[in-house]
Amino acid sequence: MSKRPDLEAFFNPSSIAVVGASPKPGSLGRAILDNLLLRYKGKIYPVNPKYQNELGLKWYHSLSEIPETPELVVIAVRADFVPGILREAGEKGSRAAVIISGGFAESGPKGRELQDEAYRIAREYGIRVVGPNCIGVYNALTGVDTFFLPHDRMRRPPRGPIAIISQSGAFLASIMDWAALEGIGIAKAVNFGNKMDVDEVDMLEYFGWDDDIRVILMYIEGVKPGRGRRFIEVAREVTRRKPVILLKGGKTSRGASAAASHTAALAGDHAVFRGALKQARIIESDEILDLFDMGKALAHLRFPRGKRVGIVTNAGGPGVIMVDNLIRYGLDVPEFSPSLQERLKQMFPPRVAVKNPVDLTGDASNEDYEKALTTVVESGEVDIIVVIALMQPPVLTVDLGDLIADIAWKHHEIPFIVVTMGSDIAKKLEERVEGRGIPVYNFPERAARAVYAIAHCSKCG
Amino acid sequence: MSKRPDLEAFFNPSSIAVVGASPKPGSLGRAILDNLLLRYKGKIYPVNPKYQNELGLKWYHSLSEIPETPELVVIAVRADFVPGILREAGEKGSRAAVIISGGFAESGPKGRELQDEAYRIAREYGIRVVGPNCIGVYNALTGVDTFFLPHDRMRRPPRGPIAIISQSGAFLASIMDWAALEGIGIAKAVNFGNKMDVDEVDMLEYFGWDDDIRVILMYIEGVKPGRGRRFIEVAREVTRRKPVILLKGGKTSRGASAAASHTAALAGDHAVFRGALKQARIIESDEILDLFDMGKALAHLRFPRGKRVGIVTNAGGPGVIMVDNLIRYGLDVPEFSPSLQERLKQMFPPRVAVKNPVDLTGDASNEDYEKALTTVVESGEVDIIVVIALMQPPVLTVDLGDLIADIAWKHHEIPFIVVTMGSDIAKKLEERVEGRGIPVYNFPERAARAVYAIAHCSKCG
């Protein structure tokens, strides 16, 4: 059940009208159409008085001519035409519009007036608006895709249980493209630009009750004025259901002034904002990459019962770095009990360190990993397992991936996170392990942040 | 001129004997031989009494049979044979040995005795030793490569002006493999394992006066007991000549205890160590990735005259994040003077922000970048330029790469750093720009650390 039925039409419309559609290659109106034609299964109504039949579709002179009420209206025409189009959409009975067009509040006083006018009309007809000046909405599950970027500019990521809310459109486009490269699964995403109506609070609530979504990632530069308290209220409810990770732009005063130029955000004092995030149990991310590293772990793993981490490695240095970083993020890396150490000692030659990390050294075989992992997992002394497996030493084979996955799935109450570093051979292990739903990171520090995120969530809910 | 002629034979030997060489595919002795045959131009003497002619080489029963004195002896035989081999090498007149073999101090009291014996012999004959229990030395310029990993396990990075000193062998191998993937140029690398003789201080001094090297990257878990003061002395001298970036393993007490298991390092109190690094003007890196992000910038860019950064972007969000991170690392992002802002305003439509960052927005063209960059660079108001160019909006073309490089080379006293995010289209821009010697990063935070590093160095020397 959706908590926000008023926003359903943005993500699951049965029909979409595209006002400003165009058959011209390279145009924005063509890009929107092409992307919808590629994956969207509902009815598409291109609206442009210049055309009648193009790209195998019937074109319409205006919204009013369309034989049904389009559930979603996508608007990509010159700013001064937008209020008129909105009124037409309202008369037609549509209750959701994505205004891609720029030239509103972001462009000066005249644009601000135009935006106010558009807002009044939307309110009058009860139309919810995403935009203006945005790239809009994306739903991999229904094929709704108003991002006007062709696939050769922005690859679409695989489907997965992550939603992204971004105040920056270009940021969202480039991060989607990057997620495609990295194989990070994204279900839905939204960028609302000037957010004249729908904002981060609405979207947080919507995704919070959306069963397709397991993790919500946010990039914002500030909450809409007057919406701070509601943001916290909604976030507190949502974080009881699923993790929310947020990256804030404008944390420093110079950054805040840049944000003011960018989205007119009132970034405010970051210490205050950070306090609010903590209250709302939102995980704050310091960096873009962290947002996704934590998101990937939260999307795929159960939350652990505690924060005791056991490490099995074939490389001492990365093991040491892993420990340092886990401690830095508030995790425990307990020394194993004497009896567990004894069991491990009897299993391996003296070169193997057994205190935690278990350092199997560069001579480790697949079987060594199997023995060590099984013994540590079954000891009951850890809540989370980190496997560091460097594939450069010639003994290991990529079958290690399946072996790790088998043990992880057998003991699914204990989340596994894997670290491997390098190029081709590392990628092979990564594919094998991630293919089985276990997250892999190419540096121990990145994995440490993922461990932090899942451990943080073990206290939620 | 080398400051450490005693270490020359490790990196530039005219001949190498490999004791424990083997023609058996998959063996360690074969891997070492294969790697030397691939790139090393000097004489190679395989030593193994079982063989006479293999792989197109004449094999020797023992070191003593070799018709000349091998400048470098690589030893990869069982630990208990090593003291005898060292003595033979000493008698033969060799003054440098890399002992790959494990089974020494790291494996218990018996191994410790064996190591002490080997050390006594090495001292007796004046042989400098790298190892035991290490992967040894690598020099892309002469083809010396004792890393016993075949190329399909560890790709070799392109040549470049970076040297790496690593206490962890597996770490070094995996990071070399990763550097190959990333196209980061490495000239020389060393891992000394148990460091019974040559240690981080020796290597730092050697690379400090090595003209092939512009930047030294270090991973260490502790300085050899009694060598702390000398380490600081050498580092102070070296950092007058070139930047040194160091990642310390064992910063936390649990990490230090893991380091003790790994390399018997006495990690000590990290606050004290950090103070020493500061004294020595070594840049401390928090994470593995940072080591290379900073290294890449330092390898290719001049050091700026000051720390004022100008930013030109086509994406507001990444611009804001860039500002936040530059401020976090102590850089200045000054608001441009009224006259510079005025000049920019007259050049661009009202949607373009001109305070710094210059936000050209998603509609920016190559020409817009050219105008903005030229104007900002020629203003004299900045010491460093960060260009953020997201290629997802369809207006930009990859020729932007050459355009940025042209401006950067014309104004080479001002270092340029480029950020682009995404997949295929981002990679294309990256190749174009890095091909011209300008570093590119795929996240603003990574670029900010690179800016920090070059600005830090502007105060050196």
Short mmCIF file of N, CA and C in Angstrom, two decimals, chain B residues 24-172:
data_model
loop_
_atom_site.label_atom_id
_atom_site.label_comp_id
_atom_site.label_asym_id
_atom_site.label_seq_id
_atom_site.Cartn_x
_atom_site.Cartn_y
_atom_site.Cartn_z
N LYS B 24 59.58 -25.56 -14.36
CA LYS B 24 58.24 -26.11 -14.16
C LYS B 24 57.17 -25.04 -14.20
N PRO B 25 56.23 -25.19 -15.13
CA PRO B 25 55.15 -24.19 -15.20
C PRO B 25 54.39 -24.14 -13.87
N GLY B 26 54.08 -22.91 -13.44
CA GLY B 26 53.31 -22.76 -12.21
C GLY B 26 54.16 -22.64 -10.96
N SER B 27 55.48 -22.96 -11.10
CA SER B 27 56.33 -22.88 -9.91
C SER B 27 56.80 -21.45 -9.70
N LEU B 28 57.16 -21.15 -8.46
CA LEU B 28 57.66 -19.83 -8.11
C LEU B 28 58.94 -19.51 -8.88
N GLY B 29 59.85 -20.53 -8.94
CA GLY B 29 61.13 -20.34 -9.62
C GLY B 29 60.95 -20.06 -11.11
N ARG B 30 59.87 -20.61 -11.69
CA ARG B 30 59.59 -20.36 -13.10
C ARG B 30 59.01 -18.96 -13.29
N ALA B 31 58.13 -18.56 -12.36
CA ALA B 31 57.49 -17.25 -12.47
C ALA B 31 58.54 -16.13 -12.43
N ILE B 32 59.52 -16.27 -11.53
CA ILE B 32 60.57 -15.25 -11.44
C ILE B 32 61.34 -15.18 -12.75
N LEU B 33 61.71 -16.36 -13.26
CA LEU B 33 62.47 -16.43 -14.50
C LEU B 33 61.69 -15.82 -15.68
N ASP B 34 60.42 -16.22 -15.79
CA ASP B 34 59.58 -15.70 -16.88
C ASP B 34 59.51 -14.18 -16.85
N ASN B 35 59.31 -13.64 -15.67
CA ASN B 35 59.17 -12.18 -15.57
C ASN B 35 60.47 -11.46 -15.93
N LEU B 36 61.60 -12.05 -15.54
CA LEU B 36 62.89 -11.44 -15.92
C LEU B 36 63.12 -11.56 -17.43
N LEU B 37 62.82 -12.75 -17.97
CA LEU B 37 63.03 -12.96 -19.41
C LEU B 37 62.21 -11.98 -20.25
N LEU B 38 61.08 -11.57 -19.71
CA LEU B 38 60.16 -10.72 -20.45
C LEU B 38 60.71 -9.31 -20.65
N ARG B 39 61.40 -8.77 -19.64
CA ARG B 39 61.78 -7.36 -19.76
C ARG B 39 63.22 -7.03 -19.36
N TYR B 40 63.86 -7.92 -18.63
CA TYR B 40 65.21 -7.60 -18.15
C TYR B 40 66.24 -7.80 -19.26
N LYS B 41 67.11 -6.82 -19.45
CA LYS B 41 68.05 -6.87 -20.58
C LYS B 41 69.44 -7.38 -20.20
N GLY B 42 69.72 -7.49 -18.89
CA GLY B 42 71.05 -7.96 -18.46
C GLY B 42 71.16 -9.47 -18.57
N LYS B 43 72.26 -10.01 -18.04
CA LYS B 43 72.49 -11.45 -18.07
C LYS B 43 71.67 -12.14 -16.98
N ILE B 44 71.08 -13.29 -17.33
CA ILE B 44 70.32 -14.07 -16.34
C ILE B 44 70.98 -15.42 -16.16
N TYR B 45 71.28 -15.78 -14.92
CA TYR B 45 71.87 -17.08 -14.61
C TYR B 45 70.94 -17.90 -13.73
N PRO B 46 70.21 -18.85 -14.33
CA PRO B 46 69.38 -19.72 -13.48
C PRO B 46 70.26 -20.72 -12.76
N VAL B 47 70.01 -20.89 -11.46
CA VAL B 47 70.80 -21.84 -10.68
C VAL B 47 69.88 -22.91 -10.12
N ASN B 48 70.13 -24.16 -10.57
CA ASN B 48 69.38 -25.31 -10.07
C ASN B 48 70.10 -26.55 -10.57
N PRO B 49 70.63 -27.37 -9.65
CA PRO B 49 71.46 -28.51 -10.06
C PRO B 49 70.72 -29.52 -10.93
N LYS B 50 69.38 -29.45 -10.96
CA LYS B 50 68.62 -30.44 -11.73
C LYS B 50 68.62 -30.19 -13.24
N TYR B 51 68.99 -28.98 -13.67
CA TYR B 51 68.80 -28.66 -15.09
C TYR B 51 70.09 -28.17 -15.73
N GLN B 52 70.15 -28.32 -17.06
CA GLN B 52 71.34 -27.86 -17.78
C GLN B 52 71.00 -26.82 -18.83
N ASN B 53 70.01 -27.15 -19.67
CA ASN B 53 69.57 -26.20 -20.70
C ASN B 53 68.06 -26.21 -20.73
N GLU B 54 67.47 -25.10 -20.40
CA GLU B 54 66.01 -24.97 -20.38
C GLU B 54 65.66 -23.55 -20.77
N LEU B 55 64.55 -23.39 -21.45
CA LEU B 55 64.04 -22.05 -21.81
C LEU B 55 65.09 -21.22 -22.54
N GLY B 56 65.97 -21.91 -23.29
CA GLY B 56 66.98 -21.19 -24.06
C GLY B 56 68.11 -20.62 -23.22
N LEU B 57 68.21 -21.07 -21.98
CA LEU B 57 69.26 -20.55 -21.10
C LEU B 57 70.17 -21.69 -20.64
N LYS B 58 71.41 -21.35 -20.34
CA LYS B 58 72.30 -22.32 -19.68
C LYS B 58 72.03 -22.23 -18.18
N TRP B 59 71.87 -23.40 -17.55
CA TRP B 59 71.61 -23.44 -16.10
C TRP B 59 72.86 -23.85 -15.35
N TYR B 60 72.97 -23.41 -14.11
CA TYR B 60 74.17 -23.68 -13.32
C TYR B 60 73.84 -24.50 -12.10
N HIS B 61 74.80 -25.37 -11.72
CA HIS B 61 74.61 -26.20 -10.53
C HIS B 61 74.66 -25.40 -9.26
N SER B 62 75.51 -24.37 -9.29
CA SER B 62 75.66 -23.55 -8.08
C SER B 62 76.16 -22.17 -8.50
N LEU B 63 76.09 -21.25 -7.57
CA LEU B 63 76.57 -19.89 -7.85
C LEU B 63 78.03 -19.89 -8.26
N SER B 64 78.81 -20.79 -7.61
CA SER B 64 80.26 -20.76 -7.85
C SER B 64 80.62 -21.09 -9.30
N GLU B 65 79.74 -21.81 -9.98
CA GLU B 65 80.03 -22.19 -11.37
C GLU B 65 79.82 -21.07 -12.38
N ILE B 66 79.12 -20.03 -11.98
CA ILE B 66 78.80 -18.95 -12.92
C ILE B 66 80.10 -18.25 -13.33
N PRO B 67 80.29 -17.98 -14.65
CA PRO B 67 81.58 -17.45 -15.13
C PRO B 67 81.89 -16.03 -14.66
N GLU B 68 80.88 -15.26 -14.21
CA GLU B 68 81.20 -13.92 -13.68
C GLU B 68 80.55 -13.78 -12.30
N THR B 69 80.71 -12.62 -11.68
CA THR B 69 80.05 -12.37 -10.40
C THR B 69 78.66 -11.79 -10.67
N PRO B 70 77.61 -12.52 -10.34
CA PRO B 70 76.28 -11.92 -10.56
C PRO B 70 76.10 -10.73 -9.60
N GLU B 71 75.67 -9.61 -10.18
CA GLU B 71 75.54 -8.42 -9.32
C GLU B 71 74.43 -8.58 -8.30
N LEU B 72 73.34 -9.23 -8.74
CA LEU B 72 72.21 -9.45 -7.82
C LEU B 72 71.93 -10.94 -7.77
N VAL B 73 71.73 -11.46 -6.55
CA VAL B 73 71.35 -12.87 -6.39
C VAL B 73 69.94 -12.92 -5.82
N VAL B 74 69.05 -13.58 -6.56
CA VAL B 74 67.68 -13.77 -6.08
C VAL B 74 67.57 -15.19 -5.54
N ILE B 75 67.10 -15.32 -4.31
CA ILE B 75 67.09 -16.62 -3.66
C ILE B 75 65.66 -17.06 -3.37
N ALA B 76 65.31 -18.22 -3.95
CA ALA B 76 63.96 -18.75 -3.75
C ALA B 76 64.05 -20.25 -3.52
N VAL B 77 64.69 -20.59 -2.40
CA VAL B 77 64.84 -22.00 -2.03
C VAL B 77 64.37 -22.17 -0.59
N ARG B 78 64.32 -23.44 -0.11
CA ARG B 78 63.85 -23.68 1.26
C ARG B 78 64.72 -22.91 2.25
N ALA B 79 64.08 -22.42 3.31
CA ALA B 79 64.75 -21.53 4.27
C ALA B 79 66.08 -22.09 4.76
N ASP B 80 66.11 -23.39 5.07
CA ASP B 80 67.35 -23.92 5.68
C ASP B 80 68.53 -23.98 4.71
N PHE B 81 68.27 -23.85 3.42
CA PHE B 81 69.37 -23.76 2.46
C PHE B 81 69.92 -22.34 2.32
N VAL B 82 69.17 -21.36 2.80
CA VAL B 82 69.51 -19.97 2.50
C VAL B 82 70.86 -19.52 3.05
N PRO B 83 71.19 -19.85 4.33
CA PRO B 83 72.49 -19.40 4.83
C PRO B 83 73.66 -19.89 3.95
N GLY B 84 73.59 -21.13 3.52
CA GLY B 84 74.65 -21.69 2.66
C GLY B 84 74.74 -20.94 1.33
N ILE B 85 73.60 -20.63 0.75
CA ILE B 85 73.58 -19.91 -0.52
C ILE B 85 74.17 -18.51 -0.35
N LEU B 86 73.84 -17.89 0.76
CA LEU B 86 74.35 -16.54 1.02
C LEU B 86 75.88 -16.55 1.11
N ARG B 87 76.39 -17.56 1.80
CA ARG B 87 77.84 -17.68 1.93
C ARG B 87 78.50 -17.85 0.55
N GLU B 88 77.88 -18.70 -0.26
CA GLU B 88 78.39 -18.92 -1.62
C GLU B 88 78.37 -17.61 -2.42
N ALA B 89 77.27 -16.86 -2.26
CA ALA B 89 77.15 -15.57 -2.97
C ALA B 89 78.25 -14.63 -2.51
N GLY B 90 78.50 -14.63 -1.21
CA GLY B 90 79.56 -13.78 -0.65
C GLY B 90 80.92 -14.16 -1.22
N GLU B 91 81.19 -15.47 -1.26
CA GLU B 91 82.47 -15.95 -1.80
C GLU B 91 82.63 -15.55 -3.26
N LYS B 92 81.50 -15.57 -3.96
CA LYS B 92 81.51 -15.24 -5.39
C LYS B 92 81.71 -13.74 -5.61
N GLY B 93 81.46 -12.94 -4.58
CA GLY B 93 81.67 -11.50 -4.70
C GLY B 93 80.40 -10.69 -4.88
N SER B 94 79.25 -11.35 -4.84
CA SER B 94 77.99 -10.60 -4.98
C SER B 94 77.74 -9.78 -3.72
N ARG B 95 77.14 -8.62 -3.90
CA ARG B 95 76.93 -7.73 -2.75
C ARG B 95 75.46 -7.34 -2.55
N ALA B 96 74.58 -8.05 -3.28
CA ALA B 96 73.14 -7.77 -3.11
C ALA B 96 72.34 -9.05 -3.29
N ALA B 97 71.45 -9.31 -2.35
CA ALA B 97 70.61 -10.51 -2.45
C ALA B 97 69.17 -10.19 -2.08
N VAL B 98 68.25 -10.73 -2.87
CA VAL B 98 66.83 -10.67 -2.52
C VAL B 98 66.43 -12.07 -2.07
N ILE B 99 66.02 -12.20 -0.81
CA ILE B 99 65.60 -13.51 -0.32
C ILE B 99 64.06 -13.55 -0.33
N ILE B 100 63.53 -14.25 -1.33
CA ILE B 100 62.08 -14.39 -1.47
C ILE B 100 61.55 -15.36 -0.41
N SER B 101 62.30 -16.40 -0.14
CA SER B 101 61.84 -17.50 0.71
C SER B 101 61.26 -17.05 2.05
N GLY B 102 60.19 -17.72 2.48
CA GLY B 102 59.66 -17.56 3.82
C GLY B 102 60.18 -18.67 4.71
N GLY B 103 59.70 -18.70 5.96
CA GLY B 103 60.15 -19.73 6.90
C GLY B 103 61.20 -19.18 7.85
N PHE B 104 61.25 -17.87 7.98
CA PHE B 104 62.24 -17.23 8.87
C PHE B 104 61.54 -16.69 10.13
N ALA B 105 61.90 -15.49 10.55
CA ALA B 105 61.39 -14.97 11.83
C ALA B 105 59.87 -15.03 11.93
N GLU B 106 59.18 -14.91 10.79
CA GLU B 106 57.72 -14.87 10.83
C GLU B 106 57.11 -16.22 11.22
N SER B 107 57.93 -17.30 11.21
CA SER B 107 57.34 -18.64 11.40
C SER B 107 57.65 -19.24 12.76
N GLY B 108 58.33 -18.48 13.64
CA GLY B 108 58.59 -19.02 14.98
C GLY B 108 60.06 -18.98 15.34
N PRO B 109 60.42 -19.52 16.51
CA PRO B 109 61.78 -19.40 17.05
C PRO B 109 62.84 -20.04 16.16
N LYS B 110 62.50 -21.19 15.54
CA LYS B 110 63.50 -21.86 14.70
C LYS B 110 63.82 -21.00 13.48
N GLY B 111 62.79 -20.41 12.92
CA GLY B 111 62.96 -19.52 11.77
C GLY B 111 63.74 -18.28 12.16
N ARG B 112 63.47 -17.79 13.33
CA ARG B 112 64.21 -16.63 13.85
C ARG B 112 65.71 -16.91 13.91
N GLU B 113 66.08 -18.10 14.40
CA GLU B 113 67.50 -18.49 14.46
C GLU B 113 68.14 -18.51 13.07
N LEU B 114 67.38 -19.11 12.14
CA LEU B 114 67.86 -19.20 10.77
C LEU B 114 68.09 -17.80 10.20
N GLN B 115 67.19 -16.89 10.51
CA GLN B 115 67.30 -15.52 10.01
C GLN B 115 68.53 -14.84 10.59
N ASP B 116 68.75 -15.07 11.90
CA ASP B 116 69.92 -14.46 12.56
C ASP B 116 71.21 -14.98 11.92
N GLU B 117 71.20 -16.28 11.61
CA GLU B 117 72.38 -16.87 10.99
C GLU B 117 72.63 -16.25 9.61
N ALA B 118 71.55 -16.14 8.84
CA ALA B 118 71.67 -15.54 7.51
C ALA B 118 72.18 -14.10 7.62
N TYR B 119 71.68 -13.40 8.60
CA TYR B 119 72.09 -12.00 8.77
C TYR B 119 73.59 -11.91 9.07
N ARG B 120 74.05 -12.78 9.95
CA ARG B 120 75.49 -12.79 10.30
C ARG B 120 76.35 -13.00 9.05
N ILE B 121 75.92 -13.95 8.21
CA ILE B 121 76.69 -14.24 6.99
C ILE B 121 76.69 -13.03 6.05
N ALA B 122 75.50 -12.43 5.91
CA ALA B 122 75.38 -11.27 5.02
C ALA B 122 76.31 -10.15 5.50
N ARG B 123 76.34 -9.92 6.81
CA ARG B 123 77.21 -8.88 7.36
C ARG B 123 78.68 -9.21 7.11
N GLU B 124 79.01 -10.49 7.33
CA GLU B 124 80.39 -10.95 7.17
C GLU B 124 80.92 -10.62 5.77
N TYR B 125 80.05 -10.81 4.74
CA TYR B 125 80.49 -10.60 3.36
C TYR B 125 80.08 -9.23 2.81
N GLY B 126 79.42 -8.45 3.64
CA GLY B 126 78.98 -7.12 3.16
C GLY B 126 77.90 -7.22 2.09
N ILE B 127 77.03 -8.20 2.22
CA ILE B 127 75.91 -8.33 1.27
C ILE B 127 74.71 -7.58 1.82
N ARG B 128 74.15 -6.68 1.02
CA ARG B 128 72.88 -6.05 1.41
C ARG B 128 71.76 -7.00 1.03
N VAL B 129 70.78 -7.15 1.94
CA VAL B 129 69.71 -8.11 1.71
C VAL B 129 68.34 -7.44 1.74
N VAL B 130 67.54 -7.72 0.73
CA VAL B 130 66.12 -7.38 0.75
C VAL B 130 65.39 -8.68 1.10
N GLY B 131 64.60 -8.66 2.17
CA GLY B 131 63.88 -9.85 2.61
C GLY B 131 64.40 -10.31 3.95
N PRO B 132 64.22 -11.55 4.33
CA PRO B 132 63.51 -12.61 3.60
C PRO B 132 61.99 -12.43 3.70
N ASN B 133 61.27 -13.43 3.11
CA ASN B 133 59.81 -13.46 3.21
C ASN B 133 59.21 -12.23 2.53
N CYS B 134 59.55 -12.02 1.26
CA CYS B 134 59.12 -10.81 0.58
C CYS B 134 58.86 -11.09 -0.89
N ILE B 135 58.34 -10.10 -1.57
CA ILE B 135 58.24 -10.25 -3.03
C ILE B 135 59.37 -9.48 -3.72
N GLY B 136 60.11 -8.66 -2.97
CA GLY B 136 61.36 -8.11 -3.48
C GLY B 136 61.28 -6.81 -4.24
N VAL B 137 61.98 -6.75 -5.37
CA VAL B 137 62.16 -5.47 -6.06
C VAL B 137 61.60 -5.49 -7.48
N TYR B 138 61.22 -4.31 -7.91
CA TYR B 138 60.61 -4.13 -9.22
C TYR B 138 61.12 -2.82 -9.79
N ASN B 139 61.64 -2.86 -11.02
CA ASN B 139 62.07 -1.64 -11.70
C ASN B 139 61.59 -1.71 -13.15
N ALA B 140 60.58 -0.92 -13.45
CA ALA B 140 60.00 -0.94 -14.80
C ALA B 140 61.02 -0.48 -15.83
N LEU B 141 62.01 0.30 -15.42
CA LEU B 141 62.95 0.89 -16.36
C LEU B 141 64.03 -0.09 -16.81
N THR B 142 64.43 -1.00 -15.90
CA THR B 142 65.46 -1.97 -16.27
C THR B 142 64.89 -3.38 -16.41
N GLY B 143 63.63 -3.58 -16.02
CA GLY B 143 63.03 -4.90 -16.14
C GLY B 143 63.34 -5.82 -14.98
N VAL B 144 64.05 -5.33 -13.95
CA VAL B 144 64.25 -6.16 -12.75
C VAL B 144 62.89 -6.37 -12.11
N ASP B 145 62.55 -7.64 -11.83
CA ASP B 145 61.20 -7.94 -11.37
C ASP B 145 61.25 -9.28 -10.65
N THR B 146 61.40 -9.21 -9.33
CA THR B 146 61.44 -10.47 -8.57
C THR B 146 60.07 -10.84 -8.04
N PHE B 147 59.05 -10.02 -8.35
CA PHE B 147 57.69 -10.34 -7.91
C PHE B 147 57.29 -11.64 -8.60
N PHE B 148 57.07 -12.68 -7.84
CA PHE B 148 56.91 -14.00 -8.45
C PHE B 148 55.48 -14.26 -8.90
N LEU B 149 54.82 -13.21 -9.42
CA LEU B 149 53.44 -13.34 -9.83
C LEU B 149 53.36 -13.20 -11.34
N PRO B 150 52.75 -14.20 -11.98
CA PRO B 150 52.62 -14.11 -13.44
C PRO B 150 51.76 -12.92 -13.83
N HIS B 151 51.92 -12.46 -15.08
CA HIS B 151 51.23 -11.24 -15.52
C HIS B 151 49.72 -11.38 -15.51
N ASP B 152 49.20 -12.63 -15.61
CA ASP B 152 47.74 -12.75 -15.58
C ASP B 152 47.19 -12.64 -14.16
N ARG B 153 48.07 -12.74 -13.18
CA ARG B 153 47.66 -12.52 -11.79
C ARG B 153 47.92 -11.07 -11.38
N MET B 154 49.07 -10.58 -11.77
CA MET B 154 49.41 -9.20 -11.44
C MET B 154 49.88 -8.49 -12.70
N ARG B 155 48.99 -7.68 -13.27
CA ARG B 155 49.40 -6.90 -14.43
C ARG B 155 50.45 -5.88 -13.99
N ARG B 156 51.36 -5.54 -14.90
CA ARG B 156 52.37 -4.53 -14.56
C ARG B 156 51.87 -3.17 -15.00
N PRO B 157 51.95 -2.16 -14.13
CA PRO B 157 51.46 -0.81 -14.47
C PRO B 157 52.32 -0.16 -15.55
N PRO B 158 51.83 0.87 -16.20
CA PRO B 158 52.68 1.62 -17.13
C PRO B 158 53.83 2.27 -16.36
N ARG B 159 54.87 2.65 -17.10
CA ARG B 159 55.99 3.36 -16.45
C ARG B 159 55.57 4.76 -16.06
N GLY B 160 56.10 5.23 -14.98
CA GLY B 160 55.79 6.59 -14.56
C GLY B 160 56.69 6.95 -13.41
N PRO B 161 56.59 8.16 -12.88
CA PRO B 161 57.58 8.64 -11.93
C PRO B 161 57.29 8.33 -10.46
N ILE B 162 56.50 7.27 -10.20
CA ILE B 162 56.14 6.95 -8.81
C ILE B 162 56.95 5.75 -8.32
N ALA B 163 57.40 5.82 -7.04
CA ALA B 163 58.02 4.66 -6.37
C ALA B 163 57.14 4.26 -5.19
N ILE B 164 57.07 2.96 -4.94
CA ILE B 164 56.29 2.46 -3.81
C ILE B 164 57.17 1.64 -2.88
N ILE B 165 57.07 1.93 -1.60
CA ILE B 165 57.75 1.15 -0.56
C ILE B 165 56.65 0.53 0.29
N SER B 166 56.58 -0.80 0.31
CA SER B 166 55.48 -1.43 1.05
C SER B 166 55.95 -2.49 2.00
N GLN B 167 55.50 -2.42 3.22
CA GLN B 167 55.84 -3.44 4.20
C GLN B 167 55.05 -4.73 3.94
N SER B 168 53.96 -4.61 3.22
CA SER B 168 53.11 -5.78 2.95
C SER B 168 53.30 -6.19 1.50
N GLY B 169 53.66 -7.46 1.29
CA GLY B 169 53.91 -7.94 -0.06
C GLY B 169 52.63 -8.11 -0.86
N ALA B 170 51.64 -8.74 -0.25
CA ALA B 170 50.38 -8.98 -0.95
C ALA B 170 49.71 -7.64 -1.28
N PHE B 171 49.81 -6.71 -0.36
CA PHE B 171 49.28 -5.38 -0.60
C PHE B 171 49.94 -4.77 -1.83
N LEU B 172 51.26 -4.86 -1.89
CA LEU B 172 51.99 -4.27 -3.01
C LEU B 172 51.59 -4.93 -4.33
#
